[in-house]
PDB file of C-alpha atoms in Angstrom:
ATOM      1  CA  MET A 180       0.000   0.000   0.000  1.00  0.00           C
ATOM      2  CA  ILE A 181       1.203   3.476  -0.888  1.00  0.00           C
ATOM      3  CA  THR A 182      -0.091   6.568   0.876  1.00  0.00           C
ATOM      4  CA  THR A 183       0.545  10.063  -0.443  1.00  0.00           C
ATOM      5  CA  THR A 184      -1.129  13.347  -1.366  1.00  0.00           C
ATOM      6  CA  LEU A 185      -2.369  14.775  -4.650  1.00  0.00           C
ATOM      7  CA  THR A 186       0.172  17.607  -4.235  1.00  0.00           C
ATOM      8  CA  SER A 187       3.189  15.422  -3.479  1.00  0.00           C
ATOM      9  CA  PRO A 188       6.137  15.673  -5.886  1.00  0.00           C
ATOM     10  CA  GLU A 189       6.370  11.858  -5.689  1.00  0.00           C
ATOM     11  CA  LEU A 190       2.991  11.587  -7.427  1.00  0.00           C
ATOM     12  CA  GLU A 191       4.861  11.742 -10.742  1.00  0.00           C
ATOM     13  CA  VAL A 192       6.834   8.642  -9.722  1.00  0.00           C
ATOM     14  CA  TYR A 193       3.672   6.784  -8.723  1.00  0.00           C
ATOM     15  CA  ALA A 194       1.994   7.802 -12.002  1.00  0.00           C
ATOM     16  CA  LYS A 195       4.609   5.726 -13.845  1.00  0.00           C
ATOM     17  CA  LEU A 196       3.650   2.527 -11.976  1.00  0.00           C
ATOM     18  CA  ASN A 197       0.525   1.978 -14.093  1.00  0.00           C
ATOM     19  CA  LYS A 198      -0.647   3.361 -17.444  1.00  0.00           C
ATOM     20  CA  ASN A 199      -3.882   4.683 -15.881  1.00  0.00           C
ATOM     21  CA  PHE A 200      -2.571   6.198 -12.640  1.00  0.00           C
ATOM     22  CA  ALA A 201      -1.773   9.587 -14.209  1.00  0.00           C
ATOM     23  CA  LYS A 202      -5.327   9.798 -15.577  1.00  0.00           C
ATOM     24  CA  VAL A 203      -6.803   8.951 -12.169  1.00  0.00           C
ATOM     25  CA  PHE A 204      -4.643  11.551 -10.411  1.00  0.00           C
ATOM     26  CA  GLU A 205      -5.700  14.275 -12.879  1.00  0.00           C
ATOM     27  CA  ILE A 206      -9.371  13.352 -12.480  1.00  0.00           C
ATOM     28  CA  ALA A 207      -8.994  13.466  -8.696  1.00  0.00           C
ATOM     29  CA  LYS A 208      -7.268  16.858  -8.768  1.00  0.00           C
ATOM     30  CA  ALA A 209     -10.156  18.273 -10.814  1.00  0.00           C
ATOM     31  CA  ALA A 210     -12.675  16.616  -8.464  1.00  0.00           C
ATOM     32  CA  MET A 211     -11.143  18.400  -5.475  1.00  0.00           C
ATOM     33  CA  THR A 212     -12.707  21.657  -6.718  1.00  0.00           C
ATOM     34  CA  ASP A 213     -15.629  20.338  -8.764  1.00  0.00           C
ATOM     35  CA  VAL A 214     -16.915  17.116  -7.178  1.00  0.00           C
ATOM     36  CA  PRO A 215     -18.756  14.884  -9.674  1.00  0.00           C
ATOM     37  CA  SER A 216     -22.114  13.399  -8.737  1.00  0.00           C
ATOM     38  CA  SER A 217     -22.108  10.064  -6.932  1.00  0.00           C
ATOM     39  CA  GLY A 218     -21.874   7.225  -9.419  1.00  0.00           C
ATOM     40  CA  LYS A 219     -19.594   5.175 -11.650  1.00  0.00           C
ATOM     41  CA  TYR A 220     -17.455   6.641 -14.430  1.00  0.00           C
ATOM     42  CA  TYR A 221     -15.361   4.808 -17.039  1.00  0.00           C
ATOM     43  CA  VAL A 222     -11.882   6.045 -17.976  1.00  0.00           C
ATOM     44  CA  ASP A 223     -10.459   3.094 -19.947  1.00  0.00           C
ATOM     45  CA  GLY A 224     -13.306   0.580 -20.196  1.00  0.00           C
ATOM     46  CA  ASP A 225     -13.022  -2.207 -17.613  1.00  0.00           C
ATOM     47  CA  ASP A 226      -9.291  -1.498 -17.228  1.00  0.00           C
ATOM     48  CA  CYS A 227      -9.894   1.731 -15.336  1.00  0.00           C
ATOM     49  CA  PHE A 228     -13.031   3.235 -13.856  1.00  0.00           C
ATOM     50  CA  TYR A 229     -13.908   5.186 -10.745  1.00  0.00           C
ATOM     51  CA  MET A 230     -16.772   5.710  -8.385  1.00  0.00           C
ATOM     52  CA  ILE A 231     -17.722   8.775  -6.391  1.00  0.00           C
ATOM     53  CA  GLN A 232     -19.113   7.719  -3.021  1.00  0.00           C
ATOM     54  CA  GLU A 233     -20.577   9.839  -0.248  1.00  0.00           C
ATOM     55  CA  TYR A 234     -21.120   8.407   3.246  1.00  0.00           C
ATOM     56  CA  ASP A 235     -20.624   8.831   6.974  1.00  0.00           C
ATOM     57  CA  THR A 236     -17.693   6.889   8.377  1.00  0.00           C
ATOM     58  CA  LYS A 237     -18.466   3.831  10.485  1.00  0.00           C
ATOM     59  CA  GLU A 238     -17.328   2.834  13.930  1.00  0.00           C
ATOM     60  CA  PRO A 239     -14.163   0.692  13.927  1.00  0.00           C
ATOM     61  CA  SER A 240     -16.114  -2.058  15.728  1.00  0.00           C
ATOM     62  CA  ARG A 241     -17.929  -2.616  12.403  1.00  0.00           C
ATOM     63  CA  ALA A 242     -14.678  -2.995  10.455  1.00  0.00           C
ATOM     64  CA  ARG A 243     -13.725  -5.959   8.332  1.00  0.00           C
ATOM     65  CA  TYR A 244     -10.945  -6.400   5.866  1.00  0.00           C
ATOM     66  CA  GLU A 245     -11.529  -6.650   2.153  1.00  0.00           C
ATOM     67  CA  THR A 246      -9.242  -7.821  -0.634  1.00  0.00           C
ATOM     68  CA  HIS A 247      -9.449  -7.719  -4.396  1.00  0.00           C
ATOM     69  CA  GLU A 248      -7.707  -9.901  -6.978  1.00  0.00           C
ATOM     70  CA  ASN A 249      -8.283  -8.127 -10.297  1.00  0.00           C
ATOM     71  CA  TYR A 250      -7.983  -4.439  -9.473  1.00  0.00           C
ATOM     72  CA  ILE A 251      -5.779  -1.966  -7.670  1.00  0.00           C
ATOM     73  CA  ASP A 252      -7.828   0.357  -5.454  1.00  0.00           C
ATOM     74  CA  VAL A 253      -6.871   4.028  -5.549  1.00  0.00           C
ATOM     75  CA  GLN A 254      -8.851   5.588  -2.705  1.00  0.00           C
ATOM     76  CA  ILE A 255      -8.791   9.387  -2.680  1.00  0.00           C
ATOM     77  CA  ILE A 256     -10.489  11.526  -0.033  1.00  0.00           C
ATOM     78  CA  LEU A 257     -12.164  14.567  -1.615  1.00  0.00           C
ATOM     79  CA  ARG A 258     -13.925  15.775   1.547  1.00  0.00           C
ATOM     80  CA  GLY A 259     -13.796  14.678   5.187  1.00  0.00           C
ATOM     81  CA  GLU A 260     -11.454  12.191   6.836  1.00  0.00           C
ATOM     82  CA  GLU A 261     -11.316   8.484   7.527  1.00  0.00           C
ATOM     83  CA  GLU A 262      -9.106   5.744   8.860  1.00  0.00           C
ATOM     84  CA  ILE A 263      -8.056   2.754   6.783  1.00  0.00           C
ATOM     85  CA  ARG A 264      -6.737  -0.244   8.673  1.00  0.00           C
ATOM     86  CA  PHE A 265      -4.483  -2.783   7.028  1.00  0.00           C
ATOM     87  CA  GLU A 266      -2.764  -6.074   7.771  1.00  0.00           C
ATOM     88  CA  THR A 267      -0.981  -8.838   5.899  1.00  0.00           C
ATOM     89  CA  LEU A 268      -3.152 -11.580   4.441  1.00  0.00           C
ATOM     90  CA  ASP A 269      -1.282 -14.393   6.211  1.00  0.00           C
ATOM     91  CA  LYS A 270      -2.440 -13.059   9.610  1.00  0.00           C
ATOM     92  CA  LEU A 271      -6.155 -13.117   8.740  1.00  0.00           C
ATOM     93  CA  SER A 272      -8.930 -15.662   8.490  1.00  0.00           C
ATOM     94  CA  VAL A 273     -11.581 -15.738   5.772  1.00  0.00           C
ATOM     95  CA  GLU A 274     -14.993 -14.303   6.600  1.00  0.00           C
ATOM     96  CA  THR A 275     -16.477 -14.443   3.081  1.00  0.00           C
ATOM     97  CA  GLU A 276     -14.889 -16.340   0.202  1.00  0.00           C
ATOM     98  CA  TYR A 277     -13.796 -14.485  -2.914  1.00  0.00           C
ATOM     99  CA  ASN A 278     -16.634 -13.401  -5.221  1.00  0.00           C
ATOM    100  CA  ALA A 279     -15.168 -13.184  -8.742  1.00  0.00           C
ATOM    101  CA  GLU A 280     -18.132 -11.221 -10.109  1.00  0.00           C
ATOM    102  CA  LYS A 281     -17.649  -8.469  -7.513  1.00  0.00           C
ATOM    103  CA  ASP A 282     -13.863  -8.949  -7.196  1.00  0.00           C
ATOM    104  CA  ILE A 283     -13.991  -8.995  -3.417  1.00  0.00           C
ATOM    105  CA  ALA A 284     -13.380 -11.235  -0.425  1.00  0.00           C
ATOM    106  CA  PHE A 285     -13.725 -10.360   3.249  1.00  0.00           C
ATOM    107  CA  GLN A 286     -11.518 -11.313   6.179  1.00  0.00           C
ATOM    108  CA  HIS A 287     -12.205 -11.086   9.896  1.00  0.00           C
ATOM    109  CA  MET A 288     -10.899  -8.058  11.759  1.00  0.00           C
ATOM    110  CA  THR A 289      -8.013  -8.571  14.169  1.00  0.00           C
ATOM    111  CA  ASP A 290      -7.020  -6.764  17.349  1.00  0.00           C
ATOM    112  CA  GLU A 291      -3.600  -5.958  15.889  1.00  0.00           C
ATOM    113  CA  TYR A 292      -3.365  -3.820  12.773  1.00  0.00           C
ATOM    114  CA  ASP A 293      -1.693  -0.795  11.251  1.00  0.00           C
ATOM    115  CA  SER A 294      -3.710   2.170  10.118  1.00  0.00           C
ATOM    116  CA  VAL A 295      -3.518   5.416   8.246  1.00  0.00           C
ATOM    117  CA  ARG A 296      -5.702   8.492   8.621  1.00  0.00           C
ATOM    118  CA  LEU A 297      -6.573  10.109   5.308  1.00  0.00           C
ATOM    119  CA  VAL A 298      -7.889  13.654   4.961  1.00  0.00           C
ATOM    120  CA  SER A 299      -9.001  15.691   1.968  1.00  0.00           C
ATOM    121  CA  GLY A 300      -6.418  15.475  -0.822  1.00  0.00           C
ATOM    122  CA  GLU A 301      -4.749  12.314   0.493  1.00  0.00           C
ATOM    123  CA  LEU A 302      -4.869   8.897  -1.104  1.00  0.00           C
ATOM    124  CA  SER A 303      -3.916   5.255  -0.763  1.00  0.00           C
ATOM    125  CA  ILE A 304      -2.955   2.931  -3.580  1.00  0.00           C
ATOM    126  CA  ILE A 305      -3.900  -0.576  -2.483  1.00  0.00           C
ATOM    127  CA  TYR A 306      -2.698  -3.499  -4.569  1.00  0.00           C
ATOM    128  CA  PRO A 307      -4.508  -6.829  -5.115  1.00  0.00           C
ATOM    129  CA  ASN A 308      -4.563  -9.102  -2.072  1.00  0.00           C
ATOM    130  CA  GLU A 309      -3.593  -6.294   0.315  1.00  0.00           C
ATOM    131  CA  PRO A 310      -6.232  -6.457   3.078  1.00  0.00           C
ATOM    132  CA  HIS A 311      -7.708  -3.104   3.968  1.00  0.00           C
ATOM    133  CA  ALA A 312     -10.615  -1.905   6.103  1.00  0.00           C
ATOM    134  CA  PRO A 313     -11.687   1.526   4.793  1.00  0.00           C
ATOM    135  CA  SER A 314     -14.377   4.064   5.712  1.00  0.00           C
ATOM    136  CA  LEU A 315     -13.698   4.074   9.459  1.00  0.00           C
ATOM    137  CA  SER A 316     -14.187   6.941  11.899  1.00  0.00           C
ATOM    138  CA  THR A 317     -11.001   8.474  13.261  1.00  0.00           C
ATOM    139  CA  ASP A 318     -10.169   9.575  16.807  1.00  0.00           C
ATOM    140  CA  ASN A 319     -11.843  12.857  15.818  1.00  0.00           C
ATOM    141  CA  GLY A 320     -15.172  11.016  15.547  1.00  0.00           C
ATOM    142  CA  GLN A 321     -17.525  10.335  12.673  1.00  0.00           C
ATOM    143  CA  SER A 322     -16.960  12.272   9.457  1.00  0.00           C
ATOM    144  CA  HIS A 323     -18.986  12.861   6.319  1.00  0.00           C
ATOM    145  CA  VAL A 324     -16.767  11.695   3.453  1.00  0.00           C
ATOM    146  CA  ILE A 325     -16.797  12.159  -0.283  1.00  0.00           C
ATOM    147  CA  LYS A 326     -14.353   9.728  -1.845  1.00  0.00           C
ATOM    148  CA  LEU A 327     -13.148   8.859  -5.311  1.00  0.00           C
ATOM    149  CA  ILE A 328     -12.341   5.148  -5.577  1.00  0.00           C
ATOM    150  CA  ALA A 329     -10.614   4.186  -8.799  1.00  0.00           C
ATOM    151  CA  LYS A 330     -10.371   0.556  -9.885  1.00  0.00           C
ATOM    152  CA  VAL A 331      -7.303   0.010 -12.048  1.00  0.00           C
ATOM    153  CA  ARG A 332      -6.123  -3.255 -13.587  1.00  0.00           C
ATOM    154  CA  PRO A 333      -2.503  -4.012 -12.677  1.00  0.00           C
TER     155      PRO A 333
END
C-alpha cells in the first residue's frame, strides 16, 4: 500500500507505476474543486473506472478487511477524513470467500493492525490481495466523506 497526497512531488513517480494512474490523479485533482455526482465513471473501459461515493464513516467495531484480486484500489479523499486499517493476508482468516463477479473477499478483523488516517487530498494505492478496512471513523469522531475510488487493472 502506498499513501501520499495529490500535491506530493512523488505523485509523478507513482503515475509511472501503471498506465492509468496519471489519468486517475488528474481526475482526482479536478474533483477536489468540482466534485462529480455520486456514481460510476469509465476512464479506460473495464481497465480503469472510478466511483464517487458519499457516506458517513463507520465505527471501527464494524470494520472488516476486504481484498481484491483483479484491481488496484486508488482511494482518494475529496472531503472529510477516515481511517483505513491494514494487515498482511497471512495473519487473517476468511470471513467471506472471494466473489469473482464483484472482485472482493472479506476477512475477519483482528485486534492488531496498522492504520492510516486520510484527509481531503490524500490517497492510498492498495494493490490486489492487500487487506484493507476503509471508511472508518477516526479519533476525531464520525466524518462525512466524499471519496473517489478508482479501480485500475494491474
